[in-house]
mmCIF file of C-alpha atoms in Angstrom:
data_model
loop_
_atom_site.group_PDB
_atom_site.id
_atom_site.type_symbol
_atom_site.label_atom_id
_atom_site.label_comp_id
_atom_site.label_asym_id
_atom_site.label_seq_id
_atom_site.Cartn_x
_atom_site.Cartn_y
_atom_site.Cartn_z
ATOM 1 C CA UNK P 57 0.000 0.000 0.000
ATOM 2 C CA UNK P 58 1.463 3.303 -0.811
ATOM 3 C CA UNK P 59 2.469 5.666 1.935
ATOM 4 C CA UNK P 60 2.062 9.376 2.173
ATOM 5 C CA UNK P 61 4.222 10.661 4.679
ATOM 6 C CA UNK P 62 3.507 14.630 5.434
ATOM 7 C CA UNK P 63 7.208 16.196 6.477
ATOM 8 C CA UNK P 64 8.064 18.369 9.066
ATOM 9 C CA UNK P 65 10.814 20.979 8.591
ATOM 10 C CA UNK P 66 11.115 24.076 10.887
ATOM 11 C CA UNK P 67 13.892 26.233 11.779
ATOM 12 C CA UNK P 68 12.592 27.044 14.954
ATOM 13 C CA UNK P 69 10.050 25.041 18.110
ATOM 14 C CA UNK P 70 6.652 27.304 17.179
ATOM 15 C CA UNK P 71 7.201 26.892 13.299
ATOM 16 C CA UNK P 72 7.732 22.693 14.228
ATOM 17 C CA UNK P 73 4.561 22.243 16.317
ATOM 18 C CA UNK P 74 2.360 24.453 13.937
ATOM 19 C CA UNK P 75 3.440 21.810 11.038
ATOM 20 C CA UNK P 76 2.858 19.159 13.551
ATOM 21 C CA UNK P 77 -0.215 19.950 14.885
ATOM 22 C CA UNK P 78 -1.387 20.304 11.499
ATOM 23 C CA UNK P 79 -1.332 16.955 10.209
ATOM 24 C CA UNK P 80 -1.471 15.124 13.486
ATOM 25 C CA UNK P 81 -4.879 14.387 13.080
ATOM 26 C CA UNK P 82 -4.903 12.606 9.805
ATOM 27 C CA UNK P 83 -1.382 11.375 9.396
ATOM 28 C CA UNK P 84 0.105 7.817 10.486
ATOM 29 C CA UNK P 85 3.424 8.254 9.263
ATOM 30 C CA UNK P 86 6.099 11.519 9.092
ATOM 31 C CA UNK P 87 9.070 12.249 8.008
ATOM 32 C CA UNK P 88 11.194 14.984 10.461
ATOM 33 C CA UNK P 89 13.659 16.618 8.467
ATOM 34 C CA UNK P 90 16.637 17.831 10.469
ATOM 35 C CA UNK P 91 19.256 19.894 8.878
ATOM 36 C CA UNK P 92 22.964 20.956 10.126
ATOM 37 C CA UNK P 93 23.519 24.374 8.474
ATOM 38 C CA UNK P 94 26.530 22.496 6.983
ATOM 39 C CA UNK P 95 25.054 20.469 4.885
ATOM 40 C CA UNK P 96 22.293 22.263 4.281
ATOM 41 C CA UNK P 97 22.051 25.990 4.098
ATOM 42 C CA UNK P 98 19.483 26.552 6.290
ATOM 43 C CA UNK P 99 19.021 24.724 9.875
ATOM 44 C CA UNK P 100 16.330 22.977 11.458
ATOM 45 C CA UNK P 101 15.339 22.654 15.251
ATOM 46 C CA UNK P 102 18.110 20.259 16.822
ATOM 47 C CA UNK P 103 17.520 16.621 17.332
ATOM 48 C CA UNK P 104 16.950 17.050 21.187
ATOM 49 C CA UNK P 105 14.061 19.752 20.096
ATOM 50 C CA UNK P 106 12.113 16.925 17.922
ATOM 51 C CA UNK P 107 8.785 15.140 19.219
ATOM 52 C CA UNK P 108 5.741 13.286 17.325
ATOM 53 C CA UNK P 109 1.912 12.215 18.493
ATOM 54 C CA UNK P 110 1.493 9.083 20.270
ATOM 55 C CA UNK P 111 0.442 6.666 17.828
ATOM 56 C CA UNK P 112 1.846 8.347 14.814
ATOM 57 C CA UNK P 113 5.380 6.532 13.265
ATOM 58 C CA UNK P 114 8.012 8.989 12.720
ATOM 59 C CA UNK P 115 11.089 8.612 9.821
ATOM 60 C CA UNK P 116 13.856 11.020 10.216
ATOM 61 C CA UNK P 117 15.901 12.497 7.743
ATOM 62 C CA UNK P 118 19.140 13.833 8.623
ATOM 63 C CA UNK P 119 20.731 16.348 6.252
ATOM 64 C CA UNK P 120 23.786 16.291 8.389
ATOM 65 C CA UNK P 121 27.353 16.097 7.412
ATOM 66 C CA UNK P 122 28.019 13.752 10.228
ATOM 67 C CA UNK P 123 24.974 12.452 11.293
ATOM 68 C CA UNK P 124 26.135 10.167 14.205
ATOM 69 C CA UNK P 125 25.986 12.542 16.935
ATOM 70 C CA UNK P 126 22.151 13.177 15.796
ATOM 71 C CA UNK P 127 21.436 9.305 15.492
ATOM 72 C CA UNK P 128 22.774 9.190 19.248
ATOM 73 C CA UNK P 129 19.905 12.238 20.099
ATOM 74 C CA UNK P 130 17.128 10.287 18.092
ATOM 75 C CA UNK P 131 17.450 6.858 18.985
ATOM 76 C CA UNK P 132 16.367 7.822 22.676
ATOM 77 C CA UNK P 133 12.714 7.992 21.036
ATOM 78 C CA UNK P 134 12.621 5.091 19.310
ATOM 79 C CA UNK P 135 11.548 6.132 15.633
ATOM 80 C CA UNK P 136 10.509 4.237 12.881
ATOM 81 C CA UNK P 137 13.154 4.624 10.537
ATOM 82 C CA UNK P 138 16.492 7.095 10.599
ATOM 83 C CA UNK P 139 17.829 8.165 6.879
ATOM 84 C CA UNK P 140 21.140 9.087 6.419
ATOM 85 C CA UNK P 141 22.892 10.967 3.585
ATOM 86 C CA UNK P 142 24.983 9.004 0.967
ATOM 87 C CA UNK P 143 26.408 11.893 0.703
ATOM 88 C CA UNK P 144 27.729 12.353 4.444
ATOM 89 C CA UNK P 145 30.279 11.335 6.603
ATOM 90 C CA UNK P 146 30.797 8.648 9.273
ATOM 91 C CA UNK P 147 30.830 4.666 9.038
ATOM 92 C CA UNK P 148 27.536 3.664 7.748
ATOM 93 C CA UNK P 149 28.230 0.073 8.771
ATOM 94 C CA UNK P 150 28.764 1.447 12.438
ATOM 95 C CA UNK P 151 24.706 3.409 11.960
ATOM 96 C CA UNK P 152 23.324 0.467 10.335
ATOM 97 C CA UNK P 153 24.108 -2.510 13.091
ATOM 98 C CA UNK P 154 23.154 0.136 15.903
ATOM 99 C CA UNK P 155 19.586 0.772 14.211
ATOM 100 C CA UNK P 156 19.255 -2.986 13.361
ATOM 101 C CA UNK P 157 20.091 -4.193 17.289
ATOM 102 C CA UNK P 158 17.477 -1.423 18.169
ATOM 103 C CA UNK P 159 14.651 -2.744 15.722
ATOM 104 C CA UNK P 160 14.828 0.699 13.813
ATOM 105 C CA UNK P 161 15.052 0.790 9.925
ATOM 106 C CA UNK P 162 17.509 2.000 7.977
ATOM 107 C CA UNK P 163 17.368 4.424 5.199
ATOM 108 C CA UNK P 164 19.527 5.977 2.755
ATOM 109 C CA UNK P 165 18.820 9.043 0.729
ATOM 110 C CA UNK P 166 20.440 9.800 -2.832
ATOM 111 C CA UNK P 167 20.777 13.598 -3.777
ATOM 112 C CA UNK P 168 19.507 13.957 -7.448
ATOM 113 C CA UNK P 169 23.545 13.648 -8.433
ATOM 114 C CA UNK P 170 24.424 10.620 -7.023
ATOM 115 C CA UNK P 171 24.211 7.463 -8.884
ATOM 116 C CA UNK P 172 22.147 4.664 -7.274
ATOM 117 C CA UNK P 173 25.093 2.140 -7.918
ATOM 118 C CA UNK P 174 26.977 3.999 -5.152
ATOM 119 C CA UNK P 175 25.141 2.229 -2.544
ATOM 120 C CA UNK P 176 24.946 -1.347 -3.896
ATOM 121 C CA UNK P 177 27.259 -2.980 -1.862
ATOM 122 C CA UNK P 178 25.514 -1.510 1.337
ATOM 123 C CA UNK P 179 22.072 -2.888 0.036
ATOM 124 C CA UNK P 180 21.879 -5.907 2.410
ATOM 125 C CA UNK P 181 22.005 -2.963 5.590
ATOM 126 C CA UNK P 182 19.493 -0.929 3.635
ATOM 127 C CA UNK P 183 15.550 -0.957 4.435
ATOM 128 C CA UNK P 184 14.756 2.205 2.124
ATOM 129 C CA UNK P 185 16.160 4.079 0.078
ATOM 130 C CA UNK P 186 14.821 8.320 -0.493
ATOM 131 C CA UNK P 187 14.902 10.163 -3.902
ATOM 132 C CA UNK P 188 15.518 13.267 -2.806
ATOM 133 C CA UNK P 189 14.132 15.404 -5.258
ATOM 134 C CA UNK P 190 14.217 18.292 -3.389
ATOM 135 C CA UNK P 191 15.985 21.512 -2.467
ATOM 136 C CA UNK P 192 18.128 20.523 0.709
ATOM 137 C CA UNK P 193 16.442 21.946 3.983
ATOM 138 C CA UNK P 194 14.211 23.793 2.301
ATOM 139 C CA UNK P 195 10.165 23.358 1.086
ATOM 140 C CA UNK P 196 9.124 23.708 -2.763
ATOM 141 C CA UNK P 197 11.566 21.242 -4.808
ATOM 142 C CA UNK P 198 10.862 20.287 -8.294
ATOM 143 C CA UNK P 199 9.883 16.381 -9.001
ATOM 144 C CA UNK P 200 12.597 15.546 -11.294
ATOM 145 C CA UNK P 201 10.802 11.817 -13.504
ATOM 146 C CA UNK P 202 14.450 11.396 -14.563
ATOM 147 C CA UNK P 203 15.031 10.266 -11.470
ATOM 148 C CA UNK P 204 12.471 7.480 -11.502
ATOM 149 C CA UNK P 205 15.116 5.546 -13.452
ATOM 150 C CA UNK P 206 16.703 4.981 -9.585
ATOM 151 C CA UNK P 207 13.667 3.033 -8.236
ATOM 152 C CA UNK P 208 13.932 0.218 -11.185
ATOM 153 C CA UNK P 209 17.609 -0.006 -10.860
ATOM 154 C CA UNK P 210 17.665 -0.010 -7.317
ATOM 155 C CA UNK P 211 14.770 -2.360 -6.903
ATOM 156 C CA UNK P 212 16.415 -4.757 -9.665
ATOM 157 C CA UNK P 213 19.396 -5.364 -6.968
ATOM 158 C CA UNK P 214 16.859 -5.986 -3.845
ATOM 159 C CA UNK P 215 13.314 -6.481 -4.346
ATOM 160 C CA UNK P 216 12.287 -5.799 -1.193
ATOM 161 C CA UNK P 217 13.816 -2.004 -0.982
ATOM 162 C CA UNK P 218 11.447 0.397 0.508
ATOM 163 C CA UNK P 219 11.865 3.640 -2.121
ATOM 164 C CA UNK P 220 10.481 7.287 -0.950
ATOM 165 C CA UNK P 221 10.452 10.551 -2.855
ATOM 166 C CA UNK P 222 11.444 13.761 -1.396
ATOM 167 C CA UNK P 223 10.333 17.091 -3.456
ATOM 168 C CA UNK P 224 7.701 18.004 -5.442
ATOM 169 C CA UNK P 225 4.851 16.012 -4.993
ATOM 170 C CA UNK P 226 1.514 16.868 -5.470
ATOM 171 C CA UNK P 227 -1.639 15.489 -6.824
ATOM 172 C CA UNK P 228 -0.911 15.942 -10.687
ATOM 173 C CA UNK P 229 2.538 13.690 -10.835
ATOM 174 C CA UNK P 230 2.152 11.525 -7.943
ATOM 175 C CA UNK P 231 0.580 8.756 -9.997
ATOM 176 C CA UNK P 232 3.422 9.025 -12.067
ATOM 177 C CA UNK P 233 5.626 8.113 -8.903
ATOM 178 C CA UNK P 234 3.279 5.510 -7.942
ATOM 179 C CA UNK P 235 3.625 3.981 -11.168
ATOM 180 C CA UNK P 236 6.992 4.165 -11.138
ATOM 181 C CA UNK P 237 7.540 2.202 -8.162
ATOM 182 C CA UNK P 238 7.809 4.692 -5.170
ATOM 183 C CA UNK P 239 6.136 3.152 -1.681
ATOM 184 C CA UNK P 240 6.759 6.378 0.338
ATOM 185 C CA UNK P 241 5.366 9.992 -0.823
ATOM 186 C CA UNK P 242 7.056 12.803 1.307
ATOM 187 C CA UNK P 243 4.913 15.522 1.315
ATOM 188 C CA UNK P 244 6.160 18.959 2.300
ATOM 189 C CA UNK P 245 4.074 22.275 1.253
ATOM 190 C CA UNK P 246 1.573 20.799 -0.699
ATOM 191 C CA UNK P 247 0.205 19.926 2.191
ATOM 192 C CA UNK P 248 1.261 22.894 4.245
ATOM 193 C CA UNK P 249 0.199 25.374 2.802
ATOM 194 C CA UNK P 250 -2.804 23.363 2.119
ATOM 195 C CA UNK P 251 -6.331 25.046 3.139
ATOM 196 C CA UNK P 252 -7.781 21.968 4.037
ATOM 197 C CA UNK P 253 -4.868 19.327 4.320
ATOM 198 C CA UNK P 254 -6.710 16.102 5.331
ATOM 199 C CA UNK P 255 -8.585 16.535 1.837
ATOM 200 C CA UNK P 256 -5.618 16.731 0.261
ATOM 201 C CA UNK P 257 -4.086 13.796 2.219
ATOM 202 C CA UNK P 258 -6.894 11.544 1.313
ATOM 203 C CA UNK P 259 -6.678 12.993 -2.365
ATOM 204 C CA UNK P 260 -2.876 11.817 -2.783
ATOM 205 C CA UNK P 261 -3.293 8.982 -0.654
ATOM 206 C CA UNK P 262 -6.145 7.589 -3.067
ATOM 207 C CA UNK P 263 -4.580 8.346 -6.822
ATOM 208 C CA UNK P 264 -1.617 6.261 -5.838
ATOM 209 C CA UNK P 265 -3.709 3.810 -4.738
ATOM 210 C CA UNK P 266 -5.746 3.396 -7.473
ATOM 211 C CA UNK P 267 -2.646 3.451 -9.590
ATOM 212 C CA UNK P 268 -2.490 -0.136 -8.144
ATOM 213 C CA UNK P 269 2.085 0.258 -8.930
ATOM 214 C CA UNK P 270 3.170 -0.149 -5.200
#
């Protein structure tokens, strides 16, 4: 079944829980996007800052240069799923095994550059991979179908690969995406800056399911 996953990113706690708060009621699955200033050129609340409803799974995506000191942070709260930049510094190996003795899934995200063969030999550590799409820490990116050509080659080497996309979606290409193979739909401003977001949740969440791809 294909996933839309609202994200979170604010640069400061009131801007954080107004995103929160809005799609708490509807959503059963986020991504928190947390950004160094480093890496990114804008950045985020800090790990220690970040908090999710009770019942609701939460993915983080670190746009961190070395993540490891975040991971440390995060993994007090037990989240679904912790992405890490190919990109980035640090011993994967070293994140992976502490995420798999702690039950928590790994992720990997590819900026738009970066070849998905970089990563094959780190497949059997990987749970899911991200397309980022997207502008790096900030809302508004452009859904780039070239990239779709990732999913196929990266699902070709392991089956069972989890694949999200990170920028741009909204309800006129994500059936594309869907099509194309992606499980998880990040979904940043276009839900937002949504008047009524749960209508647009429903909205995404139904086109990629009646694509009938995922």
């Amino acid at each position: 079944m294909p996933v839309i996953c609202p994200t979170i990113l604010a640069t400061d706690q009131q801007q954080y829980h107004q995103q929160i708060e809005k799609v708490a009621g509807f959503a059963e699955r986020i991504q928190i996007d947390l950004s160094d200033g480093k890496f990114t050129k804008t950045q985020s609340v800090r790990p220690d800052d970040a908090w999710w409803p009770v019942g609701v799974k939460a993915d983080f995506h670190l746009m961190y240069e070395q993540p490891q000191t975040a991971i440390d942070i995060i993994l007090e709260h037990r989240p679904n799923l912790v992405i890490v930049h190919a990109e980035a510094g640090g011993d994967f190996l070293t994140v992976a095994e502490k995420l798999r003795k702690l039950g928590i899934a790994t992720g990997v995200a590819l900026l738009a550059k970066t070849p998905a063969q970089t990563i094959f030999s780190a497949l059997g550590h990987i749970d899911h991979v991200l397309i980022f799409s997207g502008s790096l820490g900030e809302y508004g990116g452009h859904a780039d179908m070239d990239l779709l050509k990732k999913v196929q080659v990266l699902k070709s080497q392991k089956s069972s690969l989890e694949i999200g996309w990170d920028g741009g979606v909204n309800d006129s290409n994500i059936s594309q995406l869907a099509f194309g193979g992606v499980d998880v739909f990040n979904v940043g401003s276009f839900l937002q800056d949504a008047r009524e977001p749960e209508k647009v949740y429903k909205a995404l969440a139904r086109i990629a399911d009646e694509t009938g791809i995922t």
